[in-house]
Short mmCIF file of C-alpha atoms in Angstrom, two decimals:
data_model
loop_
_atom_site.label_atom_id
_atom_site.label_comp_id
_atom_site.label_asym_id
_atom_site.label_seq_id
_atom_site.Cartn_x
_atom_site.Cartn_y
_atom_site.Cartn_z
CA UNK A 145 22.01 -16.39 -45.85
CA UNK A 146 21.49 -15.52 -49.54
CA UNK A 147 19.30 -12.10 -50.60
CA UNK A 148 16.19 -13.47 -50.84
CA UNK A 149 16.78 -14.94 -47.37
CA UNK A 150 17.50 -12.13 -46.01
CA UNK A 151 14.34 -10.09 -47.56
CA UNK A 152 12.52 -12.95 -46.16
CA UNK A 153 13.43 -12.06 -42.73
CA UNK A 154 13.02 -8.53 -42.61
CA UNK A 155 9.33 -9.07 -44.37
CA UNK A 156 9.01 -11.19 -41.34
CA UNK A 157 10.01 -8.31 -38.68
CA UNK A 158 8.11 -5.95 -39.76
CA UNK A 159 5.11 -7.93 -39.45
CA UNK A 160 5.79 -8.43 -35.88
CA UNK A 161 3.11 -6.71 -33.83
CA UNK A 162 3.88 -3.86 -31.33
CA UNK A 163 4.38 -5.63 -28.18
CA UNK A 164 6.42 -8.19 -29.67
CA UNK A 165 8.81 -5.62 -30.96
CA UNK A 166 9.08 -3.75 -27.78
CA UNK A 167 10.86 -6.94 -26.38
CA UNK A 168 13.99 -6.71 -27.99
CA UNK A 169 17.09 -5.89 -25.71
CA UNK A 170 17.50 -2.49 -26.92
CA UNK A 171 14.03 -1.38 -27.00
CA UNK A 172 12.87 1.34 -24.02
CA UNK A 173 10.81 0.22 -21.92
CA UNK A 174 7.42 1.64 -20.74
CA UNK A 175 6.01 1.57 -16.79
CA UNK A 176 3.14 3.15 -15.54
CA UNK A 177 2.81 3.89 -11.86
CA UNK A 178 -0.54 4.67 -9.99
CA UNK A 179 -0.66 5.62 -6.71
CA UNK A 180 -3.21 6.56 -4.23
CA UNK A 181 -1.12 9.11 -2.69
CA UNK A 182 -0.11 12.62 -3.57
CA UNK A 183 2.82 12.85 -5.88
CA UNK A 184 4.13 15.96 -3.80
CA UNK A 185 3.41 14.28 -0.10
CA UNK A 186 6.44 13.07 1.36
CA UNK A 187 5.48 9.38 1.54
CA UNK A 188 4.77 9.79 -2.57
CA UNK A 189 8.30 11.31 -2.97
CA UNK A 190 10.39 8.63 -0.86
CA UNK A 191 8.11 5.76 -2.42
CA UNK A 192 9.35 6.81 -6.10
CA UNK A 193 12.56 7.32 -5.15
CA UNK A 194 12.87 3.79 -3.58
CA UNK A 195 11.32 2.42 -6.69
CA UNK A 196 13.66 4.46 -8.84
CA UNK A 197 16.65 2.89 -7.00
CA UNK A 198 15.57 -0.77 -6.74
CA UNK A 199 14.81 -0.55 -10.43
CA UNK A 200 17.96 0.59 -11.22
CA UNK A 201 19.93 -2.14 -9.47
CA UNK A 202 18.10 -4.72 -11.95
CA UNK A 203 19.83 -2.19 -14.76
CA UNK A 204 16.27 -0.53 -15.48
CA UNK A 205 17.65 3.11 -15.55
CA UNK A 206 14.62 5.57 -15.89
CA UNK A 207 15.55 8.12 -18.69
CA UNK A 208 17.27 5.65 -20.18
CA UNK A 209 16.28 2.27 -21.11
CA UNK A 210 12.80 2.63 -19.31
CA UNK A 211 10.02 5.26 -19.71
CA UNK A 212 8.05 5.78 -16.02
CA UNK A 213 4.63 7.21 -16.50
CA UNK A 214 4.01 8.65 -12.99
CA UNK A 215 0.22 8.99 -11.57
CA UNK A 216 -0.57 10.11 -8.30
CA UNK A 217 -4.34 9.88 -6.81
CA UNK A 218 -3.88 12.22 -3.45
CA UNK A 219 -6.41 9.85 -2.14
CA UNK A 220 -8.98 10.70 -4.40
CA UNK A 221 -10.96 7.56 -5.81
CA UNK A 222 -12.68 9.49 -8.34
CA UNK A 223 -9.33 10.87 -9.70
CA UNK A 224 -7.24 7.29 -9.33
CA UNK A 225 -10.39 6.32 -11.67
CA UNK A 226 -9.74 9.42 -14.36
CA UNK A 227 -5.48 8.40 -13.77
CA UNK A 228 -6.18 4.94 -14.91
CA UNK A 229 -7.83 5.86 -17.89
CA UNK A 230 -4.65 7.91 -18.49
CA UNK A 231 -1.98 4.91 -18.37
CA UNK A 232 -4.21 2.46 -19.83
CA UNK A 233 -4.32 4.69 -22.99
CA UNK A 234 -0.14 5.27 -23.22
CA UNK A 235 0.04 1.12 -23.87
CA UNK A 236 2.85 0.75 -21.09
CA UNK A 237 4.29 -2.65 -21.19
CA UNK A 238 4.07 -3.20 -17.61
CA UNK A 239 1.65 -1.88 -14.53
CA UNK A 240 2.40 -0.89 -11.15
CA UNK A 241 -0.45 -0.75 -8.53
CA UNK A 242 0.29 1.27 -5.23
CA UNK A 243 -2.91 0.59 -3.06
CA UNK A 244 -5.94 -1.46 -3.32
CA UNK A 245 -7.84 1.87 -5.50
CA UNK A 246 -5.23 1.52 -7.86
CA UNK A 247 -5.75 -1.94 -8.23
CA UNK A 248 -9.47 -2.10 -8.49
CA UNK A 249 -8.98 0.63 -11.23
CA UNK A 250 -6.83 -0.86 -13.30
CA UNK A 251 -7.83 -4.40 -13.17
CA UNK A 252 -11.19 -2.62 -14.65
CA UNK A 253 -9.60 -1.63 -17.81
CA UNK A 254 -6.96 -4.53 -19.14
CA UNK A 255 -6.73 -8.16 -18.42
CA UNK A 256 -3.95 -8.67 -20.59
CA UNK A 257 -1.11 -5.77 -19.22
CA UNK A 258 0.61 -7.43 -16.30
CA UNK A 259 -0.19 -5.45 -13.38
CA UNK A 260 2.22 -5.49 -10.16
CA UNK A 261 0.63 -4.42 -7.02
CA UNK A 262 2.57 -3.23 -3.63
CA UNK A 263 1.14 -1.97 -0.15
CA UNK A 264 -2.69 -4.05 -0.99
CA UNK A 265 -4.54 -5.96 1.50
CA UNK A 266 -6.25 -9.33 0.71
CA UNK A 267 -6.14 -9.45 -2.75
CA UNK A 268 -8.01 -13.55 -2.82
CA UNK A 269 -11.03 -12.01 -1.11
CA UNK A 270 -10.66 -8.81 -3.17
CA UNK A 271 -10.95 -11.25 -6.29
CA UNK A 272 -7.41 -9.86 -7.74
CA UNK A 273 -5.80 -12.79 -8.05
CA UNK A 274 -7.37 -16.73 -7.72
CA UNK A 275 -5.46 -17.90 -4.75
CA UNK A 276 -1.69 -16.57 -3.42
CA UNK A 277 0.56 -19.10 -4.57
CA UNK A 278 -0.85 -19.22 -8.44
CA UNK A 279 -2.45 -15.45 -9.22
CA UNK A 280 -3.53 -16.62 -12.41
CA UNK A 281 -4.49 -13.76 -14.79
CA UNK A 282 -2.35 -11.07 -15.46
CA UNK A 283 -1.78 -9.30 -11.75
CA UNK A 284 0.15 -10.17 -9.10
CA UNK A 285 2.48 -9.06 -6.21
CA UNK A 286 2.82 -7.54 -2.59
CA UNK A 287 0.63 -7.87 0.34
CA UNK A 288 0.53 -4.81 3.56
CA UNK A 289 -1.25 -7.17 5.93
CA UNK A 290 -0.68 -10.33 8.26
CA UNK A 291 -3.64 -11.65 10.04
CA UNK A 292 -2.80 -10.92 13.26
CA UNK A 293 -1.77 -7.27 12.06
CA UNK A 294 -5.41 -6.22 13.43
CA UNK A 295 -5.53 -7.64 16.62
CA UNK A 296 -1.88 -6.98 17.23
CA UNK A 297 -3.18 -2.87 16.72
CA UNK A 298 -6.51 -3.35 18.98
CA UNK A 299 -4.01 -5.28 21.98
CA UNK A 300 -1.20 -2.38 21.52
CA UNK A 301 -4.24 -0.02 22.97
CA UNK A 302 -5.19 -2.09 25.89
CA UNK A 303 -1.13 -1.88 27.07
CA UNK A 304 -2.06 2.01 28.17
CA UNK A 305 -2.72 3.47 31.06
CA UNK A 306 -5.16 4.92 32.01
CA UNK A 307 -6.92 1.60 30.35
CA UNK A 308 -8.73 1.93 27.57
CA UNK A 309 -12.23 -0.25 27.43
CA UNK A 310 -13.87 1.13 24.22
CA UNK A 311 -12.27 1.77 20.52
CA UNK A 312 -13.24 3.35 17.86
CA UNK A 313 -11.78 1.95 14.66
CA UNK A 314 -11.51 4.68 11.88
CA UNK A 315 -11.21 4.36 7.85
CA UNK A 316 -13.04 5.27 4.71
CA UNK A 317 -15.27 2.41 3.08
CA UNK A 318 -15.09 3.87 -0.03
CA UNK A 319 -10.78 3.30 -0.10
CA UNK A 320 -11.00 0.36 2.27
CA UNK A 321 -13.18 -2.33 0.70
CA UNK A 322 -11.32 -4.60 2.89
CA UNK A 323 -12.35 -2.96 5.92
CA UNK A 324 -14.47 -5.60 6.90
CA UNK A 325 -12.06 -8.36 6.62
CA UNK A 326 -10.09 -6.62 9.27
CA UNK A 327 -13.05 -5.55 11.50
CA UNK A 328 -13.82 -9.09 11.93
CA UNK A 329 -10.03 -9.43 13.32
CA UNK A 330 -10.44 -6.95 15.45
CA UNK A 331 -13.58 -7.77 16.76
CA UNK A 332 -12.45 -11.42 17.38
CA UNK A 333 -9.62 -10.35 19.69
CA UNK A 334 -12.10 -7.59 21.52
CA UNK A 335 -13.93 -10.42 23.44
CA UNK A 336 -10.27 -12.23 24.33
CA UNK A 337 -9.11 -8.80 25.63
CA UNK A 338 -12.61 -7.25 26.84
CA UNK A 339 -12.91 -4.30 24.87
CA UNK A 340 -16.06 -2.86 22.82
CA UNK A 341 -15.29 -2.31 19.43
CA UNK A 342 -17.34 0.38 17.35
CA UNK A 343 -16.73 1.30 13.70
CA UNK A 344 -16.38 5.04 13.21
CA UNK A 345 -16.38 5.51 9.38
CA UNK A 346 -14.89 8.68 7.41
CA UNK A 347 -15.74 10.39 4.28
CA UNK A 348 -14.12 14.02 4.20
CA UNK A 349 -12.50 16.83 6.14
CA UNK A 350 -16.03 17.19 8.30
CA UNK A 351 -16.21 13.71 9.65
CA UNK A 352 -12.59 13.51 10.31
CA UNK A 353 -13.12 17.26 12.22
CA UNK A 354 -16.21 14.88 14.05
CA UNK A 355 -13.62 12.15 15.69
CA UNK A 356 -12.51 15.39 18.42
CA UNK A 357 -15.46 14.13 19.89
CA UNK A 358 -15.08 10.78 20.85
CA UNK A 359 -13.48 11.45 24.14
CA UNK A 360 -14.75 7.95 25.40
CA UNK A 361 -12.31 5.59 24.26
CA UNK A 362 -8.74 4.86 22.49
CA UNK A 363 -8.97 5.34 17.80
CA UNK A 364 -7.89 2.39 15.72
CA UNK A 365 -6.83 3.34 12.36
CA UNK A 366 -6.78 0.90 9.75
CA UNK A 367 -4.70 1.12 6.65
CA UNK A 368 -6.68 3.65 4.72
CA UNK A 369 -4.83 5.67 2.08
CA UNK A 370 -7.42 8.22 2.40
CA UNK A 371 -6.42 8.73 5.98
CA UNK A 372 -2.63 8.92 5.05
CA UNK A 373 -4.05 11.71 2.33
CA UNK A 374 -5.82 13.52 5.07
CA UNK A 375 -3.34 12.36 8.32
CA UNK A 376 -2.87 16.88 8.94
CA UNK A 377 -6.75 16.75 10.01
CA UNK A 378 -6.82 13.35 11.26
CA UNK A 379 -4.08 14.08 13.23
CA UNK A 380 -5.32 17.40 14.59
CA UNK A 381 -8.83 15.89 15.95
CA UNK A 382 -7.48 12.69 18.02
CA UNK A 383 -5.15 15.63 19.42
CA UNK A 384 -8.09 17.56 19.95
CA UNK A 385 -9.72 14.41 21.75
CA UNK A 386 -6.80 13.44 23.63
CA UNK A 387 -6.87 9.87 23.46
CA UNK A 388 -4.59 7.78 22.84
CA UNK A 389 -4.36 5.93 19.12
CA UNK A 390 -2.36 3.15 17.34
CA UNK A 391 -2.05 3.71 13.38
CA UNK A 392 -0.88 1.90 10.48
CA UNK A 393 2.05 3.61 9.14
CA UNK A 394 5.13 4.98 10.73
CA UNK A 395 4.58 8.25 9.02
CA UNK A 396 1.76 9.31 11.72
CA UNK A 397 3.85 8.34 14.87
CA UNK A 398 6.51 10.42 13.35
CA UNK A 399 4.30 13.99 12.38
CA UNK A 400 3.18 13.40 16.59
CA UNK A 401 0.94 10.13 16.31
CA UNK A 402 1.23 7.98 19.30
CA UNK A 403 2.38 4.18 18.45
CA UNK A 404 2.04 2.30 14.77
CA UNK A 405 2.55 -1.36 13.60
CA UNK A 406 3.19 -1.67 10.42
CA UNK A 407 4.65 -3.67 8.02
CA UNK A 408 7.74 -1.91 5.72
CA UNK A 409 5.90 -0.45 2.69
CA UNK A 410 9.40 0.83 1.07
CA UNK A 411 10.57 -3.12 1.46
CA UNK A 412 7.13 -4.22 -1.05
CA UNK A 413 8.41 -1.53 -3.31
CA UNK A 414 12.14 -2.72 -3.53
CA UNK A 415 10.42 -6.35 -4.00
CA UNK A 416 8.06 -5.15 -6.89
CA UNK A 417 11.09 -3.89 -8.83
CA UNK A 418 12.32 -7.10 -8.83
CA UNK A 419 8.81 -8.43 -10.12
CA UNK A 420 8.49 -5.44 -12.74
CA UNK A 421 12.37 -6.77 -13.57
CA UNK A 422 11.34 -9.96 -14.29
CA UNK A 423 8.13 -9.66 -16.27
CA UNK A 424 9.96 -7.35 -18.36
CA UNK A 425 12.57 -9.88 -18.84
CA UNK A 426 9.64 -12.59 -19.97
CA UNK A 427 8.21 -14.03 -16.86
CA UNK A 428 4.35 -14.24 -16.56
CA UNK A 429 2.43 -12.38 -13.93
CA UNK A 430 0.32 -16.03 -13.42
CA UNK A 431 3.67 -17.28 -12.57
CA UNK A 432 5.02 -15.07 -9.93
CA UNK A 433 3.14 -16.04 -6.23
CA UNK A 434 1.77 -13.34 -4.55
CA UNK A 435 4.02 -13.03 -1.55
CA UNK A 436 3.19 -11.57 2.24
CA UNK A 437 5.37 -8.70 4.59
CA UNK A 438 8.06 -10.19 5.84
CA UNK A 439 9.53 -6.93 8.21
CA UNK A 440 7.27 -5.21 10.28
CA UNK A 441 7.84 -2.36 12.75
CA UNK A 442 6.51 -0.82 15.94
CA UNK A 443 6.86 2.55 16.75
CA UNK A 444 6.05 4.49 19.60
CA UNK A 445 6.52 8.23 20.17
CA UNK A 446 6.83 8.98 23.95
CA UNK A 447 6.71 12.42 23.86
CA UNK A 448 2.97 12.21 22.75
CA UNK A 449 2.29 9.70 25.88
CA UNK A 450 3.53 12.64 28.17
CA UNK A 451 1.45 15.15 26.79
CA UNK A 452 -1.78 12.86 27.29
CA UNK A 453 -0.67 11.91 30.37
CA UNK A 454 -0.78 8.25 29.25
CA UNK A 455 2.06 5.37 30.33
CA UNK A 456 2.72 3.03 27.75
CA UNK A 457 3.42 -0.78 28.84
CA UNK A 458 7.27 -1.83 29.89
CA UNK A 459 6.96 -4.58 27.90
CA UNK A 460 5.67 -3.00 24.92
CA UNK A 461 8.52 -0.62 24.64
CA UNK A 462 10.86 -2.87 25.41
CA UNK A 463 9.75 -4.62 21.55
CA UNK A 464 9.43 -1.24 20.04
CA UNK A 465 11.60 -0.71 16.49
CA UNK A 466 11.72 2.77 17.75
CA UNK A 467 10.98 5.24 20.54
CA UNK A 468 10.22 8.80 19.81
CA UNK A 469 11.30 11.19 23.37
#
């Protein structure tokens, strides 16, 4: 290549746009991260460290050759909305979207940075992506729910005793657009087991406070980061109540909840790395199917049944991932 050549070339390099330059090998990286939870809650701390490592073992090395821009909504929609602004104006080459908030948010602001999502119910009917196999657009990723998730949760409370004829199924509309979807579920499988089904909507502290009073009947608590935000108080009134509940997550059978099914929400996490890993590497977010939970879990913490004087099902612990005693 002669000097003029060589001029040529660098002429043309320079003229490269911004995005186009942040591809080459060397270049860092930049990811930005909203969640709906609370940076400091446990859940937020083991989510971004399972992220961290699963990122790593695709050679993304935060510090290193990738810059993670970390927000964290503590279940606050009006926040998640301020937090979105945030990323959106650091030009990160890459999205991640814990929660259906953090979605909604960000698909708001850009249609042309690729967005992953993890731990997000129903993104079709949500109108994220066009249809599961081919997002189309710019988003794609991990689903938190199976069909028969809902009616799994609504059976797990008919397999107490004493029986339980009435539930009250708990969540926030204003973090769980997708509320409905499951409702229907639920109410579906009601009539095949025999149980009334009654939706008991939450907002704050007060109407969380407000659920010690439904002493009538067994709580149903969908997947609601607002009630993982606010599980202390949430916690505290169906223990006031004394009733017995099936939750979404783990995490509330373990702080003294009763019994969860759930799918694995660090397993979508160690899967989005590999997505993040690949856009980064040149793949298209259009390209990449939306894919469903593959592990799911039941837990059930005994020691709570004793102190509500309930008996759990044989059969049902005999399925259970784990028992709490």
């Amino acid at each position: 290549m002669n000097r003029r050549d060589c001029l040529a070339l660098l002429g043309m390099i320079a003229a490269l746009p911004g995005p186009v330059l942040a591809q080459q090998p060397n270049a860092t990286r930049r990811l930005g991260v909203l969640s709906v939870t609370a940076a400091d809650d446990v859940i937020g701390q083991t989510r971004s460290a399972i992220l961290v490592e699963a990122l790593g073992r695709h050679g993304w090395k935060e510090h290193d050759n990738l810059r993670i821009d970390w927000r964290s909504g503590a279940g606050d929609r009006a926040r998640i909305a301020g937090l979105a602004d945030e990323l959106i104006a650091l030009k990160p080459d890459i999205l991640l979207a814990v929660g259906t908030p953090s979605v909604e948010e960000l698909r708001r602001r850009t249609t042309t940075i690729p967005i992953v999502f993890a731990v997000v119910t129903d993104p079709v009917s949500q109108g994220f992506v066009q249809n599961l196999a081919h997002p189309g657009g710019n988003i794609t990723g991990f689903t938190d729910y199976d069909g028969p998730l809902a009616g799994k949760w609504l059976e797990m409370l008919t397999q107490v005793t004493p029986k339980v004829f009435r539930v009250f199924v708990v969540y926030n509309p204003a973090t769980a657009p997708f509320a409905p979807l499951m409702l229907r579920t639920i109410e579906d499988a009601a009539r095949t087991l025999h149980v009334t089904v009654e939706p008991a909507p939450v907002h704050d502290t007060a109407s969380i406070a407000a659920l010690a009073s439904r002493q009538d009947g067994g709580l149903l608590i969908l997947p609601d980061f607002f009630t993982m935000a606010n599980r202390a108080p949430l916690l505290a009134a169906i223990g006031q109540a004394r009733v017995p509940a099936v939750f979404w997550s783990r995490t509330f059978v373990e702080e003294g909840g009763l019994m969860s099914y759930s799918t694995d929400s660090t397993e979508q996490l160690r899967r989005a790395a590999s997505y993040i890993d690949r856009i980064l590497k040149g793949a298209q977010p259009a390209d990449l199917p939306v894919q469903n939970p593959t592990k799911f879990e039941l837990v059930v913490n005994l020691k709570t049944a004793k102190s509500l004087e309930l008996v759990i099902s044989p059969s049902l612990l005999a399925i259970a991932n784990t028992v709490v005693e």
